[in-house]
mmCIF file with all atom_site columns, C-alpha atoms in Angstrom:
data_model
loop_
_atom_site.group_PDB
_atom_site.id
_atom_site.type_symbol
_atom_site.label_atom_id
_atom_site.label_alt_id
_atom_site.label_comp_id
_atom_site.label_asym_id
_atom_site.label_entity_id
_atom_site.label_seq_id
_atom_site.pdbx_PDB_ins_code
_atom_site.Cartn_x
_atom_site.Cartn_y
_atom_site.Cartn_z
_atom_site.occupancy
_atom_site.B_iso_or_equiv
_atom_site.pdbx_formal_charge
_atom_site.auth_seq_id
_atom_site.auth_comp_id
_atom_site.auth_asym_id
_atom_site.auth_atom_id
_atom_site.pdbx_PDB_model_num
ATOM 1  C CA . MET A 1 1  ? 104.105 81.572  -258.765 1.00 0.00 ? 286 MET A CA 1
ATOM 2  C CA . SER A 1 2  ? 104.318 85.114  -257.417 1.00 0.00 ? 287 SER A CA 1
ATOM 3  C CA . ASN A 1 3  ? 103.448 88.451  -258.966 1.00 0.00 ? 288 ASN A CA 1
ATOM 4  C CA . GLU A 1 4  ? 104.555 91.940  -258.023 1.00 0.00 ? 289 GLU A CA 1
ATOM 5  C CA . SER A 1 5  ? 102.351 95.014  -257.756 1.00 0.00 ? 290 SER A CA 1
ATOM 6  C CA . ILE A 1 6  ? 103.420 98.587  -257.153 1.00 0.00 ? 291 ILE A CA 1
ATOM 7  C CA . LEU A 1 7  ? 101.128 100.962 -255.293 1.00 0.00 ? 292 LEU A CA 1
ATOM 8  C CA . THR A 1 8  ? 101.292 104.725 -254.904 1.00 0.00 ? 293 THR A CA 1
ATOM 9  C CA . ILE A 1 9  ? 100.174 105.684 -251.398 1.00 0.00 ? 294 ILE A CA 1
ATOM 10 C CA . SER A 1 10 ? 99.204  109.134 -250.088 1.00 0.00 ? 295 SER A CA 1
ATOM 11 C CA . GLY A 1 11 ? 99.170  110.447 -246.546 1.00 0.00 ? 296 GLY A CA 1
ATOM 12 C CA . MET A 1 12 ? 102.003 108.510 -244.927 1.00 0.00 ? 297 MET A CA 1
ATOM 13 C CA . THR A 1 13 ? 104.022 110.815 -242.669 1.00 0.00 ? 298 THR A CA 1
ATOM 14 C CA . CYS A 1 14 ? 105.898 108.568 -240.236 1.00 0.00 ? 299 CYS A CA 1
ATOM 15 C CA . ALA A 1 15 ? 107.120 105.075 -239.396 1.00 0.00 ? 300 ALA A CA 1
ATOM 16 C CA . ALA A 1 16 ? 103.825 104.267 -237.664 1.00 0.00 ? 301 ALA A CA 1
ATOM 17 C CA . CYS A 1 17 ? 102.026 104.978 -240.959 1.00 0.00 ? 302 CYS A CA 1
ATOM 18 C CA . VAL A 1 18 ? 104.358 102.581 -242.751 1.00 0.00 ? 303 VAL A CA 1
ATOM 19 C CA . GLN A 1 19 ? 103.666 99.885  -240.146 1.00 0.00 ? 304 GLN A CA 1
ATOM 20 C CA . ARG A 1 20 ? 99.922  100.352 -240.509 1.00 0.00 ? 305 ARG A CA 1
ATOM 21 C CA . VAL A 1 21 ? 100.134 100.046 -244.307 1.00 0.00 ? 306 VAL A CA 1
ATOM 22 C CA . ASP A 1 22 ? 102.383 96.976  -243.949 1.00 0.00 ? 307 ASP A CA 1
ATOM 23 C CA . ARG A 1 23 ? 99.855  95.283  -241.649 1.00 0.00 ? 308 ARG A CA 1
ATOM 24 C CA . ALA A 1 24 ? 96.996  96.095  -244.041 1.00 0.00 ? 309 ALA A CA 1
ATOM 25 C CA . LEU A 1 25 ? 98.861  94.613  -246.999 1.00 0.00 ? 310 LEU A CA 1
ATOM 26 C CA . ARG A 1 26 ? 100.018 91.487  -245.187 1.00 0.00 ? 311 ARG A CA 1
ATOM 27 C CA . ALA A 1 27 ? 96.443  90.836  -244.025 1.00 0.00 ? 312 ALA A CA 1
ATOM 28 C CA . VAL A 1 28 ? 95.387  90.305  -247.655 1.00 0.00 ? 313 VAL A CA 1
ATOM 29 C CA . ALA A 1 29 ? 95.333  86.614  -248.534 1.00 0.00 ? 314 ALA A CA 1
ATOM 30 C CA . GLY A 1 30 ? 98.176  85.626  -250.853 1.00 0.00 ? 315 GLY A CA 1
ATOM 31 C CA . VAL A 1 31 ? 100.585 88.442  -249.937 1.00 0.00 ? 316 VAL A CA 1
ATOM 32 C CA . SER A 1 32 ? 104.045 87.004  -249.334 1.00 0.00 ? 317 SER A CA 1
ATOM 33 C CA . ASP A 1 33 ? 106.079 90.215  -248.928 1.00 0.00 ? 318 ASP A CA 1
ATOM 34 C CA . ALA A 1 34 ? 105.635 93.973  -248.867 1.00 0.00 ? 319 ALA A CA 1
ATOM 35 C CA . HIS A 1 35 ? 108.166 96.796  -248.942 1.00 0.00 ? 320 HIS A CA 1
ATOM 36 C CA . ILE A 1 36 ? 106.804 100.255 -248.162 1.00 0.00 ? 321 ILE A CA 1
ATOM 37 C CA . ASP A 1 37 ? 108.936 103.341 -248.798 1.00 0.00 ? 322 ASP A CA 1
ATOM 38 C CA . LEU A 1 38 ? 107.845 106.369 -246.770 1.00 0.00 ? 323 LEU A CA 1
ATOM 39 C CA . GLU A 1 39 ? 109.998 108.769 -248.764 1.00 0.00 ? 324 GLU A CA 1
ATOM 40 C CA . THR A 1 40 ? 108.602 107.844 -252.187 1.00 0.00 ? 325 THR A CA 1
ATOM 41 C CA . GLY A 1 41 ? 105.093 106.917 -251.054 1.00 0.00 ? 326 GLY A CA 1
ATOM 42 C CA . ARG A 1 42 ? 105.318 103.584 -252.830 1.00 0.00 ? 327 ARG A CA 1
ATOM 43 C CA . ALA A 1 43 ? 104.777 99.978  -251.882 1.00 0.00 ? 328 ALA A CA 1
ATOM 44 C CA . ILE A 1 44 ? 106.126 96.971  -253.752 1.00 0.00 ? 329 ILE A CA 1
ATOM 45 C CA . VAL A 1 45 ? 104.081 93.903  -252.932 1.00 0.00 ? 330 VAL A CA 1
ATOM 46 C CA . GLN A 1 46 ? 104.759 90.255  -253.768 1.00 0.00 ? 331 GLN A CA 1
ATOM 47 C CA . HIS A 1 47 ? 101.552 88.217  -253.970 1.00 0.00 ? 332 HIS A CA 1
ATOM 48 C CA . ALA A 1 48 ? 99.886  85.171  -255.435 1.00 0.00 ? 333 ALA A CA 1
ATOM 49 C CA . GLU A 1 49 ? 98.609  85.434  -258.983 1.00 0.00 ? 334 GLU A CA 1
ATOM 50 C CA . GLY A 1 50 ? 95.039  86.382  -259.635 1.00 0.00 ? 335 GLY A CA 1
ATOM 51 C CA . PRO A 1 51 ? 92.910  88.902  -261.493 1.00 0.00 ? 336 PRO A CA 1
ATOM 52 C CA . GLY A 1 52 ? 92.458  92.277  -259.834 1.00 0.00 ? 337 GLY A CA 1
ATOM 53 C CA . ARG A 1 53 ? 95.057  91.660  -257.136 1.00 0.00 ? 338 ARG A CA 1
ATOM 54 C CA . ALA A 1 54 ? 96.658  95.111  -257.426 1.00 0.00 ? 339 ALA A CA 1
ATOM 55 C CA . ASP A 1 55 ? 93.277  96.793  -257.030 1.00 0.00 ? 340 ASP A CA 1
ATOM 56 C CA . GLU A 1 56 ? 92.490  94.554  -254.048 1.00 0.00 ? 341 GLU A CA 1
ATOM 57 C CA . LEU A 1 57 ? 95.768  95.585  -252.406 1.00 0.00 ? 342 LEU A CA 1
ATOM 58 C CA . ALA A 1 58 ? 95.106  99.273  -253.065 1.00 0.00 ? 343 ALA A CA 1
ATOM 59 C CA . ALA A 1 59 ? 91.638  98.922  -251.541 1.00 0.00 ? 344 ALA A CA 1
ATOM 60 C CA . ALA A 1 60 ? 93.085  97.323  -248.385 1.00 0.00 ? 345 ALA A CA 1
ATOM 61 C CA . VAL A 1 61 ? 95.508  100.227 -247.925 1.00 0.00 ? 346 VAL A CA 1
ATOM 62 C CA . THR A 1 62 ? 92.742  102.762 -248.572 1.00 0.00 ? 347 THR A CA 1
ATOM 63 C CA . ARG A 1 63 ? 90.562  101.069 -245.916 1.00 0.00 ? 348 ARG A CA 1
ATOM 64 C CA . ALA A 1 64 ? 93.497  101.463 -243.503 1.00 0.00 ? 349 ALA A CA 1
ATOM 65 C CA . GLY A 1 65 ? 93.285  105.229 -244.030 1.00 0.00 ? 350 GLY A CA 1
ATOM 66 C CA . TYR A 1 66 ? 95.840  105.895 -246.756 1.00 0.00 ? 351 TYR A CA 1
ATOM 67 C CA . PRO A 1 67 ? 94.548  106.508 -250.290 1.00 0.00 ? 352 PRO A CA 1
ATOM 68 C CA . ALA A 1 68 ? 96.327  104.087 -252.624 1.00 0.00 ? 353 ALA A CA 1
ATOM 69 C CA . VAL A 1 69 ? 96.339  103.463 -256.356 1.00 0.00 ? 354 VAL A CA 1
ATOM 70 C CA . ALA A 1 70 ? 97.838  100.554 -258.256 1.00 0.00 ? 355 ALA A CA 1
ATOM 71 C CA . GLN A 1 71 ? 100.372 101.802 -260.792 1.00 0.00 ? 356 GLN A CA 1
ATOM 72 C CA . THR A 1 72 ? 99.491  101.145 -264.406 1.00 0.00 ? 357 THR A CA 1
ATOM 73 C CA . GLY A 1 73 ? 101.602 98.426  -265.939 1.00 0.00 ? 358 GLY A CA 1
ATOM 74 C CA . ALA A 1 74 ? 102.235 96.650  -262.632 1.00 0.00 ? 359 ALA A CA 1
ATOM 75 C CA . SER A 1 75 ? 101.456 92.942  -262.529 1.00 0.00 ? 360 SER A CA 1
ATOM 76 C CA . SER A 1 76 ? 98.144  92.051  -260.982 1.00 0.00 ? 361 SER A CA 1
#
C-alpha cells in the first residue's frame, strides 16, 4: 500500500533545482513517485507506509540543500 506526503520546499529557483530535489526524494527507499512544483514550492510524494516517512523525506530534501517541511495532516 502507498501513502502520500506533501512537502513545502524553500529555495528552488529553476528546473535544475527541481531535478535535484526529485533525485533526493527518489533516492529514499520506498518512494515510488514524486511531483515537484517549482511555482508553488511543493512536492507530492508517493511512498511506502511507515512511521515518520514525511519527516524522512523532508530531511532528504534539506540535505540536498533545500529546506523542506512536511505539511501537517499529510500521510506519513
